[in-house]
Coordinates of C-alpha atoms in Angstrom, one line a residue:
Chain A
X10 CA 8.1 13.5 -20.5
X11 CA 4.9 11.7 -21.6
X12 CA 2.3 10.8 -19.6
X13 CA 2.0 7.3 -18.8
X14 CA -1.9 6.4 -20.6
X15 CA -3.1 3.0 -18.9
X16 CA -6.7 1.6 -19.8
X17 CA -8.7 0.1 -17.1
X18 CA -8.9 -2.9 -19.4
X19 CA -5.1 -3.5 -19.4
X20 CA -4.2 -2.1 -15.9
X21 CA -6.6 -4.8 -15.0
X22 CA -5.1 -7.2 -16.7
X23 CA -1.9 -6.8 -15.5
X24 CA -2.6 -6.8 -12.3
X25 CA -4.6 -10.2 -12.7
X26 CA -1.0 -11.9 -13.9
X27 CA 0.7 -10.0 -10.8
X28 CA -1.8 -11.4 -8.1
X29 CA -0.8 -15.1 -9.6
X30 CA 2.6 -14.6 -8.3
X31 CA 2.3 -12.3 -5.5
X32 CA -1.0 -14.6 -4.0
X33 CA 0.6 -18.0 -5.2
X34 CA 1.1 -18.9 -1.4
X35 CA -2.7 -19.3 -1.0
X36 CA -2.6 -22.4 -3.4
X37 CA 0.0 -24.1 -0.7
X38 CA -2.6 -23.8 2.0
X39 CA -5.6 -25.4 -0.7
X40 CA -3.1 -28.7 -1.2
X41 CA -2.6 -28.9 2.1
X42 CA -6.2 -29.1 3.4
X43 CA -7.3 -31.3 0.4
X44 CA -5.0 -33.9 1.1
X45 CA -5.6 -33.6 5.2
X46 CA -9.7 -34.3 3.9
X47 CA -8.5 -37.1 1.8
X48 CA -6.7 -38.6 4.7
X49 CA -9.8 -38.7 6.5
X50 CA -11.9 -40.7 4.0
X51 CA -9.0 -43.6 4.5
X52 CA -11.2 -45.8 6.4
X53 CA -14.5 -44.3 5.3
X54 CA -16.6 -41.3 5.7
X55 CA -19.4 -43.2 7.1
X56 CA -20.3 -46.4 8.3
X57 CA -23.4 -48.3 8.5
X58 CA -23.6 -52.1 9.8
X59 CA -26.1 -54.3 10.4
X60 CA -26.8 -58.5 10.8
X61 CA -30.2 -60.7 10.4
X62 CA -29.7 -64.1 11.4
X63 CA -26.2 -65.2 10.1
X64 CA -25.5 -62.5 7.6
X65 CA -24.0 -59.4 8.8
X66 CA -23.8 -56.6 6.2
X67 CA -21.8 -53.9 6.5
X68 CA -21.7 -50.3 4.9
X69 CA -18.7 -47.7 4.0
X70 CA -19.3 -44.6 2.8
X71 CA -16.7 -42.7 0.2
X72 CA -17.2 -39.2 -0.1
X73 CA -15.9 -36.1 -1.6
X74 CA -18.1 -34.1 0.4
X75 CA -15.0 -33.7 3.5
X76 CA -12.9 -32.2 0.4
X77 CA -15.1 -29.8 -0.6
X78 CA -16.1 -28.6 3.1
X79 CA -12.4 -28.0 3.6
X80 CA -12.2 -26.1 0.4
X81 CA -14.6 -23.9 1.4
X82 CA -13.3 -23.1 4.4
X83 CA -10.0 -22.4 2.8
X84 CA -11.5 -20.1 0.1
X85 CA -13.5 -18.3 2.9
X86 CA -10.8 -17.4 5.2
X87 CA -8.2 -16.8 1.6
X88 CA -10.3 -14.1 0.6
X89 CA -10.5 -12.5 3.6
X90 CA -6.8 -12.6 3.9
X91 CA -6.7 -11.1 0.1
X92 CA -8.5 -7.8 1.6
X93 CA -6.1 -7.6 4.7
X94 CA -3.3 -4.3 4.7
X95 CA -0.6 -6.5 3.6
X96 CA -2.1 -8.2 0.4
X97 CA -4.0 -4.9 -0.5
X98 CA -1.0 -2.7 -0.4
X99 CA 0.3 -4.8 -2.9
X100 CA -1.5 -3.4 -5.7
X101 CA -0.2 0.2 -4.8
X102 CA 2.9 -0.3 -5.2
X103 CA 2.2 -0.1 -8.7
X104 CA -0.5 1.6 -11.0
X105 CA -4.0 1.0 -9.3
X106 CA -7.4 2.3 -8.1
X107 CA -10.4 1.2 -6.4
X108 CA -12.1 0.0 -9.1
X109 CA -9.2 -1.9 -11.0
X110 CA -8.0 -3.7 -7.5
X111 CA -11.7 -4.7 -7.3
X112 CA -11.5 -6.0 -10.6
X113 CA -8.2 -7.9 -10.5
X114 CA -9.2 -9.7 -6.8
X115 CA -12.8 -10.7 -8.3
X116 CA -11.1 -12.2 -11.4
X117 CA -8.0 -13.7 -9.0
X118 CA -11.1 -15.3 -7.3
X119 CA -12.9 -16.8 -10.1
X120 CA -9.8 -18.6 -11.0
X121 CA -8.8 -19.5 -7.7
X122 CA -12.4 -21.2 -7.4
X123 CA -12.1 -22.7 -10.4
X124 CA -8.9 -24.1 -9.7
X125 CA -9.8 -25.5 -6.4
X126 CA -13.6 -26.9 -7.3
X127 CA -11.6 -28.6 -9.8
X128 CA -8.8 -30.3 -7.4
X129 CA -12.0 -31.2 -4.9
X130 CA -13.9 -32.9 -7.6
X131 CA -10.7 -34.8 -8.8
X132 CA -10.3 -36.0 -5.4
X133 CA -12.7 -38.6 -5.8
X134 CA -10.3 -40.4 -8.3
X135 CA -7.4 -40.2 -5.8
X136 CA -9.7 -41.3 -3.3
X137 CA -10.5 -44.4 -5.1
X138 CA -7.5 -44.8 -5.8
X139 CA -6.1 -45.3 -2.3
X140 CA -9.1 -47.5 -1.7
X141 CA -8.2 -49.2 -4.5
X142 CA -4.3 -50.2 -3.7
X143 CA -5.9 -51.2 0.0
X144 CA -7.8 -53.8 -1.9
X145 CA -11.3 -52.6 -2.0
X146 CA -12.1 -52.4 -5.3
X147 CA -15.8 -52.0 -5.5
X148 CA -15.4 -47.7 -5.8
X149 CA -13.6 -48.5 -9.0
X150 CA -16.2 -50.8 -10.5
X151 CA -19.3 -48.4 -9.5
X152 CA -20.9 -46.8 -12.0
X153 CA -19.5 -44.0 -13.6
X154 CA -21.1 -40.5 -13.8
X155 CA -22.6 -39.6 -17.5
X156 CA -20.5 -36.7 -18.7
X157 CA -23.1 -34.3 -17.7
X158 CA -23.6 -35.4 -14.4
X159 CA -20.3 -35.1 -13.6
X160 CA -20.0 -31.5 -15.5
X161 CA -23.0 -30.0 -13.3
X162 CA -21.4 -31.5 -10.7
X163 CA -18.0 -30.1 -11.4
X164 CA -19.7 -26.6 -12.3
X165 CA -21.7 -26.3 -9.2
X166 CA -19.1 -26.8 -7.0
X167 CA -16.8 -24.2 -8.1
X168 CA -20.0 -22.0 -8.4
X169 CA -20.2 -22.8 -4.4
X170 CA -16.7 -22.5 -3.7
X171 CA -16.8 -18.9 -5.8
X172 CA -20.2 -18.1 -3.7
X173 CA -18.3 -18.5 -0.4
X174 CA -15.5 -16.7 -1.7
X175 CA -17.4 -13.6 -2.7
X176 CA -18.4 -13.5 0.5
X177 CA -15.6 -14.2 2.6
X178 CA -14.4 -10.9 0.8
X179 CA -17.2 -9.2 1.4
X180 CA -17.1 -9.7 4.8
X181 CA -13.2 -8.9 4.4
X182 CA -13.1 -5.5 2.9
X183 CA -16.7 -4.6 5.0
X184 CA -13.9 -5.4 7.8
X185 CA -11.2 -3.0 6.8
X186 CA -13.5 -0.1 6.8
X187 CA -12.8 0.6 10.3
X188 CA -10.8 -0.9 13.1
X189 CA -13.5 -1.8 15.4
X190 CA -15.2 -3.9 12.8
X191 CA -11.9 -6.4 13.4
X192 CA -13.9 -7.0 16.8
X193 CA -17.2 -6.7 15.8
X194 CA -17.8 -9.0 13.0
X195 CA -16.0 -11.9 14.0
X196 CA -17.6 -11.6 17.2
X197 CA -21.1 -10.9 15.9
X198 CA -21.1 -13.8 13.6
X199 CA -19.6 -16.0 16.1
X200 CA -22.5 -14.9 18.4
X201 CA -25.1 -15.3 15.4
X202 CA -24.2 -18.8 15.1
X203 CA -24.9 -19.7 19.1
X204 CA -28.2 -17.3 19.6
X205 CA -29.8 -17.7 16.4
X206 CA -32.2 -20.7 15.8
X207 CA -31.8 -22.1 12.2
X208 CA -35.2 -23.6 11.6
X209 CA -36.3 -20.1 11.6
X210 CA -38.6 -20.0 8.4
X211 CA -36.6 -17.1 7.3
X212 CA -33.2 -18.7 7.4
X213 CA -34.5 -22.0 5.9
X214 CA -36.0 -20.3 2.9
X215 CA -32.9 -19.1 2.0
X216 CA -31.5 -22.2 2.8
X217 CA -33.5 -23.5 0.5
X218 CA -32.8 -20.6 -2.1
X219 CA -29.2 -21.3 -2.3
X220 CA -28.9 -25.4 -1.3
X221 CA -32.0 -27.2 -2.5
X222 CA -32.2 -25.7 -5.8
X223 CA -32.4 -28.9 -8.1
X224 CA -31.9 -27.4 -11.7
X225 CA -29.0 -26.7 -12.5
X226 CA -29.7 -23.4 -14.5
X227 CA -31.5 -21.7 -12.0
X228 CA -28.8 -22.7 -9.2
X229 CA -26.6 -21.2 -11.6
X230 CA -28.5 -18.0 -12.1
X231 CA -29.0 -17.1 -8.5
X232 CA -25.1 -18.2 -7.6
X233 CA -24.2 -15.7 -10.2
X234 CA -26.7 -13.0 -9.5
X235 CA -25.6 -13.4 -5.6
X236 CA -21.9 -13.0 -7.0
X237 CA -22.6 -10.2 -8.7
X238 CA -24.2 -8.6 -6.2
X239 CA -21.8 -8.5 -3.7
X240 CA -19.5 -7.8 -5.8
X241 CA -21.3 -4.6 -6.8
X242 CA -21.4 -3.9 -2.9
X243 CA -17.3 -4.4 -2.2
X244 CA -16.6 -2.0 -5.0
X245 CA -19.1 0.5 -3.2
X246 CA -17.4 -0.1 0.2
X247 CA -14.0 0.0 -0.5
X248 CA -14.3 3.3 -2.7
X249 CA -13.6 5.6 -0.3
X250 CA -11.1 3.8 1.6
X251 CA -7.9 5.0 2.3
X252 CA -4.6 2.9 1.5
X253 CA -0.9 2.5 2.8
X254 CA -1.9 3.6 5.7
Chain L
X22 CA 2.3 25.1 -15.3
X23 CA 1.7 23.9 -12.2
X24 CA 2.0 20.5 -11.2
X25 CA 0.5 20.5 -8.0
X26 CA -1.9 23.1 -6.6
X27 CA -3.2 22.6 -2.8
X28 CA -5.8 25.3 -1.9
X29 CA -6.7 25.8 2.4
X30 CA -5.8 21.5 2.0
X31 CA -7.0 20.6 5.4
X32 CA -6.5 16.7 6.9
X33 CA -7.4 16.3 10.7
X34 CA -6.3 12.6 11.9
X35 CA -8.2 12.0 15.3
X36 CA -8.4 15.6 17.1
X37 CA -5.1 16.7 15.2
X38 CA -4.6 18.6 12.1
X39 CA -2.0 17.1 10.0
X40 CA -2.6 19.8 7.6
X41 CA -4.1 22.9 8.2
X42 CA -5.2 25.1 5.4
X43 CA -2.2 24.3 3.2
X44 CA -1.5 26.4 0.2
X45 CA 0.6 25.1 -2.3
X46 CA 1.4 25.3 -6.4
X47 CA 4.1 22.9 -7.5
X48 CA 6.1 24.0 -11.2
X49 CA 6.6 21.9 -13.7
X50 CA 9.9 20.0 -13.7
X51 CA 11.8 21.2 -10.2
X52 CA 13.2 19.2 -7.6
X53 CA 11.5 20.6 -4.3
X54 CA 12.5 19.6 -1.1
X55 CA 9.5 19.3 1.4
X56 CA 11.1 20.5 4.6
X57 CA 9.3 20.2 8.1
X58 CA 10.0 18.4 11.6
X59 CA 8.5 15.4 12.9
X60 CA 4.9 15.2 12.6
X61 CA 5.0 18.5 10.4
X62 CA 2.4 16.6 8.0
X63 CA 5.0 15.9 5.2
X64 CA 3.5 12.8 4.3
X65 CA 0.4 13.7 4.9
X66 CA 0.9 15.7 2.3
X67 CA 2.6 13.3 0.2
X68 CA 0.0 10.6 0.4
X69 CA -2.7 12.8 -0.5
X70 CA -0.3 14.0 -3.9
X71 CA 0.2 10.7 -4.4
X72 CA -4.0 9.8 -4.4
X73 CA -3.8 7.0 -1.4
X74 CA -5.9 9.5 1.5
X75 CA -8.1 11.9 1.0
X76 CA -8.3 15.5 2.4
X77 CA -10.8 16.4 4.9
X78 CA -11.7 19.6 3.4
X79 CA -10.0 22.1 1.3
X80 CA -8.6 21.4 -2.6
X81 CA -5.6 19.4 -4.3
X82 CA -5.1 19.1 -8.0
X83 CA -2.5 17.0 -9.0
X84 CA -1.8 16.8 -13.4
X85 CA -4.9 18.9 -13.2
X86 CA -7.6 16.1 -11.3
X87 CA -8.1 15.2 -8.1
X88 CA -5.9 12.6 -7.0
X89 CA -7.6 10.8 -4.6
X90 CA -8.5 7.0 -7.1
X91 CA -7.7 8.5 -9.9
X92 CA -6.1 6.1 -12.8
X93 CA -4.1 9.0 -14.0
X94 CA -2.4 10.0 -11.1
X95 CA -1.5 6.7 -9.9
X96 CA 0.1 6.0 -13.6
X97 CA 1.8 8.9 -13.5
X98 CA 2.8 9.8 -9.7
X99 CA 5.5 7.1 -8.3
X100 CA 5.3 7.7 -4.3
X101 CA 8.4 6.0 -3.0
X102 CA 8.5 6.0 0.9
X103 CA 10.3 3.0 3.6
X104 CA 7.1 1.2 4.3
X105 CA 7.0 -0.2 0.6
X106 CA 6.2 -4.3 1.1
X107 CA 6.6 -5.7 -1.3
X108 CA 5.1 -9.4 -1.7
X109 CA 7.2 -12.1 -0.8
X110 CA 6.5 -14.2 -3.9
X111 CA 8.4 -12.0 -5.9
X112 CA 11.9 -11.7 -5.5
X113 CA 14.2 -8.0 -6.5
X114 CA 14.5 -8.7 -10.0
X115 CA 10.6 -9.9 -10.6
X116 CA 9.9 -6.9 -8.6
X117 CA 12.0 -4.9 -10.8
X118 CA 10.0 -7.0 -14.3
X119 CA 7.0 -6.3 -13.2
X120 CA 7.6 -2.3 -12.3
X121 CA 8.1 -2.4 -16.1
X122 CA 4.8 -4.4 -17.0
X123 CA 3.6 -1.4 -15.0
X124 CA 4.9 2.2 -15.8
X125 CA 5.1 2.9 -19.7
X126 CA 8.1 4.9 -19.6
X127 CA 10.2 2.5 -17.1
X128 CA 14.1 2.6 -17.5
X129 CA 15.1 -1.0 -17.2
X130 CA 18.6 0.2 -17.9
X131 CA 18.8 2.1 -15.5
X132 CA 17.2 -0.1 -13.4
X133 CA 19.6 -2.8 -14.5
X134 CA 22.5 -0.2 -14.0
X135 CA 21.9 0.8 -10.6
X136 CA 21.0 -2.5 -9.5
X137 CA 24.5 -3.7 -10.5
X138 CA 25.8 -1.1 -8.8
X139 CA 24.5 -1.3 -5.5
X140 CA 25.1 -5.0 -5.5
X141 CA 22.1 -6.3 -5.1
X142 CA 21.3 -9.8 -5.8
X143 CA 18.7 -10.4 -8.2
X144 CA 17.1 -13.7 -6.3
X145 CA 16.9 -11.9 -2.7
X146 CA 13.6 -11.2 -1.2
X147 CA 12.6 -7.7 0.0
X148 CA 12.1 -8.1 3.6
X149 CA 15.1 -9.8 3.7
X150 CA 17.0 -6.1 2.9
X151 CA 18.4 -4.3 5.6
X152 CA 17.0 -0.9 6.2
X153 CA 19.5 1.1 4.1
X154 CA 19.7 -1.5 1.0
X155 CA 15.9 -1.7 1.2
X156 CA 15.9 2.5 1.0
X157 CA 18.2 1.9 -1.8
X158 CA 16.5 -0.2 -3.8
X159 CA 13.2 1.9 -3.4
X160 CA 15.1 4.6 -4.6
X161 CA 15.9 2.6 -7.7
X162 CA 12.3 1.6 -8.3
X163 CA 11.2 5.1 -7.9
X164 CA 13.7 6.8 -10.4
X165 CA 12.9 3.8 -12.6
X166 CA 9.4 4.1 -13.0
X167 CA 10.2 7.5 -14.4
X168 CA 7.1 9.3 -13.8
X169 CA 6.0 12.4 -14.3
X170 CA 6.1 13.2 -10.6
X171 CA 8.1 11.5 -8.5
X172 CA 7.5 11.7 -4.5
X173 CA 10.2 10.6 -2.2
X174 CA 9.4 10.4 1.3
X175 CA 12.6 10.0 3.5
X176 CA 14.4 8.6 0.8
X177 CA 17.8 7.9 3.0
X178 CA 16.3 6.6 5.7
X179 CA 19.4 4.2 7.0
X180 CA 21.4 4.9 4.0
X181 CA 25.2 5.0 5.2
X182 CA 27.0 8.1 4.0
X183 CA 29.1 6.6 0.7
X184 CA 25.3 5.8 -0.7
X185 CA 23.4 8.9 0.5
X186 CA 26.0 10.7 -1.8
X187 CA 25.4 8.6 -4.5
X188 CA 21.8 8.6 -4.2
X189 CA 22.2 12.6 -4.9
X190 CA 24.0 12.0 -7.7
X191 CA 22.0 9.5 -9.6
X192 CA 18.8 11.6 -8.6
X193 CA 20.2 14.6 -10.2
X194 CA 22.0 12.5 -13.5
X195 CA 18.5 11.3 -14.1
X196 CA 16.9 14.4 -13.8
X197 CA 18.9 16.1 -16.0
X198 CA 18.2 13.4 -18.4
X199 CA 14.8 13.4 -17.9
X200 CA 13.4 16.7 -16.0
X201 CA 10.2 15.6 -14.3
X202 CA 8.8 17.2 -11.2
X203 CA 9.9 15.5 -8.1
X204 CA 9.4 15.9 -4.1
X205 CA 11.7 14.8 -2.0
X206 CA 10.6 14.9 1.9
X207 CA 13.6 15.1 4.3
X208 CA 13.7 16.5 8.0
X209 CA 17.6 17.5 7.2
X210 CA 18.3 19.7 4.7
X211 CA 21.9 19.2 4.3
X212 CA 22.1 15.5 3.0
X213 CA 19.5 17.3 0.4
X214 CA 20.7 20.4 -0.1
X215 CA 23.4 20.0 -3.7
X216 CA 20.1 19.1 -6.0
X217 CA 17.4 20.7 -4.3
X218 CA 15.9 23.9 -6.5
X219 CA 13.1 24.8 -4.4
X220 CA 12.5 24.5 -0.7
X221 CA 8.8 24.1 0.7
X222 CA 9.1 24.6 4.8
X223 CA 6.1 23.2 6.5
X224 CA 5.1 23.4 10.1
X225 CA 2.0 22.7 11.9
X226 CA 0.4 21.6 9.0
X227 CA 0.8 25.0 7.2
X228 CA 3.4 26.2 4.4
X229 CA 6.1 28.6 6.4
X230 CA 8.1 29.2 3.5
X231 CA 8.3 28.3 -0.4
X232 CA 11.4 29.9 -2.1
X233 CA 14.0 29.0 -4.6
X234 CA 17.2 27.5 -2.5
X235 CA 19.0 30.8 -3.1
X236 CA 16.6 33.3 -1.3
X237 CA 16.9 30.8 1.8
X238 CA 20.5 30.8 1.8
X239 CA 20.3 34.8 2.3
X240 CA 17.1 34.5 4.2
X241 CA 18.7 35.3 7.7
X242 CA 22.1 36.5 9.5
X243 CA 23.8 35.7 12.6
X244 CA 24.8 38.5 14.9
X245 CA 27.4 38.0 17.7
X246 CA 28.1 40.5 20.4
X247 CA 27.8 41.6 23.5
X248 CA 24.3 40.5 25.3
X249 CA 22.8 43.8 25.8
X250 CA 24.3 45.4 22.7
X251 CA 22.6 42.0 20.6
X252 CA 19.1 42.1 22.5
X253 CA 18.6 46.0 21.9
X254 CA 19.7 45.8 18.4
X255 CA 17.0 42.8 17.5
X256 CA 14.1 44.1 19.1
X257 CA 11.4 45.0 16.7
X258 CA 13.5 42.5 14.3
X259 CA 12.2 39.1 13.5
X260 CA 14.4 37.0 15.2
X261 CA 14.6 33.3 14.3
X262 CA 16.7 32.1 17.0
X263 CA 19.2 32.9 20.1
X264 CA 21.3 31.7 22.6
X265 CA 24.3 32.6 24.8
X266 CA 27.3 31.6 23.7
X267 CA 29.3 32.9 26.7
X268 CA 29.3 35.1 29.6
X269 CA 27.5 37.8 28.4
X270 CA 27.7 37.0 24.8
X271 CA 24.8 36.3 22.9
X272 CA 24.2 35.0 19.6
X273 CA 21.2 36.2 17.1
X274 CA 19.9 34.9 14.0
X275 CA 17.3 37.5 12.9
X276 CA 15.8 37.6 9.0
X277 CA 18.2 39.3 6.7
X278 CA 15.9 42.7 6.0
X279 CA 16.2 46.3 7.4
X280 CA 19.5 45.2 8.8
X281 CA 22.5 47.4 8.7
X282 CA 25.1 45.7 8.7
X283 CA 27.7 48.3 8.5
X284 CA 26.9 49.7 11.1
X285 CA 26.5 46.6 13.0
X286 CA 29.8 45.7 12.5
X287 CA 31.3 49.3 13.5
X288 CA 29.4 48.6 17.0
X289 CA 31.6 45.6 17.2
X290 CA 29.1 42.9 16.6
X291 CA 30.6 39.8 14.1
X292 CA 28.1 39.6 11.1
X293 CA 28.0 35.5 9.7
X294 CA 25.7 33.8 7.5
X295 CA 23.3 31.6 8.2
X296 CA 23.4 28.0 6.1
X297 CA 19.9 27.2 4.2
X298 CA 19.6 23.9 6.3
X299 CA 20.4 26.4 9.7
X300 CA 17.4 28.8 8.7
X301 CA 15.1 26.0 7.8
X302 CA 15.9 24.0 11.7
X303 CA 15.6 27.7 13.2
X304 CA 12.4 28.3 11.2
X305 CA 10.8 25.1 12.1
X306 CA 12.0 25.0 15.9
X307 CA 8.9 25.3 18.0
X308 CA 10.6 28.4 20.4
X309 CA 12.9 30.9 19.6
X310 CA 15.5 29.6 21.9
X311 CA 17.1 26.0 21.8
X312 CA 16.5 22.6 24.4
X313 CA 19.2 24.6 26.5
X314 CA 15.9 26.4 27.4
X315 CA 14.2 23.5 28.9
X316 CA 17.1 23.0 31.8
X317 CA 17.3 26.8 32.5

């Protein structure tokens, strides 16, 4: 019998095409919380009102913003669930190793950002829509974005979405390293968020690294570099790992 | 050439040694049965073959490289035990599609074939199988895939009878067809026996035995008699097993060398064989005498 040759290059991409019908559940869950955040914007996402002599005047705020916070939740806690026994044994029932289920998740990823920074963005349009058919009308006649406004826009918000992602898995496959982690991480960042005090200069310079950048190119740059990163560091921890356990 | 070669292969889980210095070489194209008890290590073993753990100390080449992450391995190696999940998303048939996306030499007719057979229905879902149609199906993928070398670990778990037998017989049609090296884990030898070539006894973690199916069958005799005649005629004998059968007859099964059995039979002791599967549950028992022991 021959032996079965299999490039990385292929193997990977095989296993990209199997982890769109093997994760497609994940996409139910992304609908799901989108339209729950587009519910919520019904009446408004914030309100501002206010009255000198006989004229009151009264603000509502539309935003996309509740979307895309719920997205990146959903991508967070997705790509943990990716690195979890029953998703990763997936790829060996079939040909795999390491590197290649590395590969295949990161790629899955990508397009699973892409997909969802996408459905966030376009839920402004459904948004003013809605507002729209309950008569208020003046979302529809704002201004429209120039075309590259609304592609930075688009493009940074997948690149966030893909950010969060990266490290959701991170933290997921730093998880399945051993079983007391399943304690200690949750419970350690859990803790991190009570004792820690975010104006710490530290935490706000990197605040500022990440979420006040204000060119595009460079947020770009260090989303990507981040990405890459980590990435770099899932393939080194899950290399040893042992599966099917 | 040798398939598989494990040198002092050593794997301690916890405190316990699943394997312990295991030495192993596996030919090319046989059908070896991996015989042991419970928590013998036999899928220890397996998994480390098949590249998913990795040995604690010791060596294990499998096509020549180490198996543990290796590309070539897990191209060529199909390890087919009860725990396979597959996703949900995908129901038998996909499952069966994608197998062939997979494995360059994959036998969708056979697939096909066997699928029809067994009456499976192309849009169920894998965890909805029972246990036995779920073995059965594995079994399918595994033979499928046609790889180089195939492990099966527990293959029949909760197969009924009527399929067991037919499992046998498609394993050994399409290795006939297609001689590759294959493992097949079992703690009972007899639902194995008819295909099996080699048999690889492990217990403790350690290889007992590794012989062609033949030498087992004449590996031991079973000598009847009368107690005292039986007990003085063993000593010094390595004896794999007794028990009374009656007042004051006894029962022996002692390894089939230096035996006379002429002249045991003159003495009035009744000489029998000893059935491969019986020598391998005698070889692998942890006493010499049975759980009639333990209410003594």
């Amino acid at each position: 019998m021959s032996l079965n040759k299999m490039s990385l290059g292929r193997l990977v991409g095989e296993q990209y095409l199997f982890k769109w019908k093997a994760f497609a559940g994940v996409f139910n869950s992304m609908v799901a919380l989108q339209l729950l955040a587009i519910v919520f914007t019904w009446g408004g996402t914030g309100m501002h009102g206010t009255s000198m002599g006989n004229v009151s005047l009264w603000m509502n705020y539309y935003s996309t913003d509740g979307v895309i916070g719920l997205t990146l939740v959903w991508v967070f806690f997705t790509s943990i669930l990716i690195t979890t026994k029953s998703y990763r044994n997936d790829d060996y029932l079939f040909i795999t190793n390491r590197l290649s289920s590395n590969l295949a998740n990161m790629a899955f990823l990508l397009s699973a950002s892409t997909v969802a920074g996408l459905t966030a963005v376009f839920s402004q349009y459904l948004i003013q829509m809605i507002q729209y058919l309950r008569g208020n009308t003046f979302l529809t006649e704002a201004l429209p974005l120039t075309t590259g406004e609304w592609l930075s826009g688009t493009a940074a918000t997948i690149l966030y979405v893909l950010f969060i992602g990266t490290i959701g898995y991170f933290i997921g496959n730093v998880v399945q390293l051993h079983r007391m982690l399943i304690i200690i991480v949750p419970v350690g960042l859990l803790g991190f968020l009570f004792i820690y005090d975010f104006n710490e200069p530290g935490f706000v310079s990197l605040y500022e690294f990440y979420f006040r950048e204000t060119a595009f190119g460079l947020f770009a740059v260090k989303i990507i570099g981040t990405v890459f990163l980590l990435f770099l560091a899932n393939i080194l921890v899950s290399n040893r790992q042992e599966v099917r356990k | 050439m040798n398939m598989v070669e494990c040198d002092r292969l050593t794997k301690k889980q916890g405190s316990v040694y699943a394997l312990n210095e295991l030495n192993i070489q596996i030919k090319k194209n046989t059908i070896t049965g991996l015989i042991g008890r419970n928590g013998a290590g036999k899928t220890t073993l397996l998994k480390i073959l098949a590249g998913l753990w990795k040995p604690t100390t010791g060596h294990v080449e499998v096509l020549k490289v180490n198996p543990f992450n290796s590309l070539t391995v897990s191209a060529n190696v199909a390890y087919i035990n009860d725990e396979m999940d597959f996703p949900n998303a995908l129901t038998l048939s996909e499952i069966l599609q994608t197998g062939k996306r997979f494995y360059g030499n994959w036998d969708s007719q056979l697939a096909e074939r066997l699928f029809k057979y067994f009456s499976f229905n192309p849009n169920q879902l894998h965890t909805h199988l029972s246990k036995g149609k779920a073995s059965t199906f594995n079994m399918i993928f595994g033979l499928a895939a046609r790889c180089e070398i195939t492990l099966f670990d527990e293959p029949t778990t909760g197969m009924d009878a009527s399929v067991r037998k037919d499992f046998n017989r498609a394993l050994l049609k399409d290795y006939l067809a297609h001689p590759r090296t294959m493992i097949i884990s079992s703690h009972h030898l007899e639902e194995l026996e008819e295909v099996l070539e080699d048999i690889l006894v492990i217990k403790n973690g350690k290889a007992l035995l590794h012989e062609p199916i033949d030498v087992i069958r004449n590996y031991a005799i079973g000598l009847t008699g009368r107690s005292e005649l039986v007990r003085q005629w063993v000593t010094n004998k390595q004896v794999l097993y007794t028990e009374d059968v009656g007042a004051n007859t006894c029962y022996a099964v002692v390894k089939n060398e230096e035996i006379d059995i002429e002249k045991a039979k003159r003495l009035g002791m009744q000489v029998t064989t000893v059935s491969a599967s019986d020598v391998c549950v005698y070889l692998t028992n942890q006493t010499t005498g049975g759980i009639d022991d333990v209410f003594k």
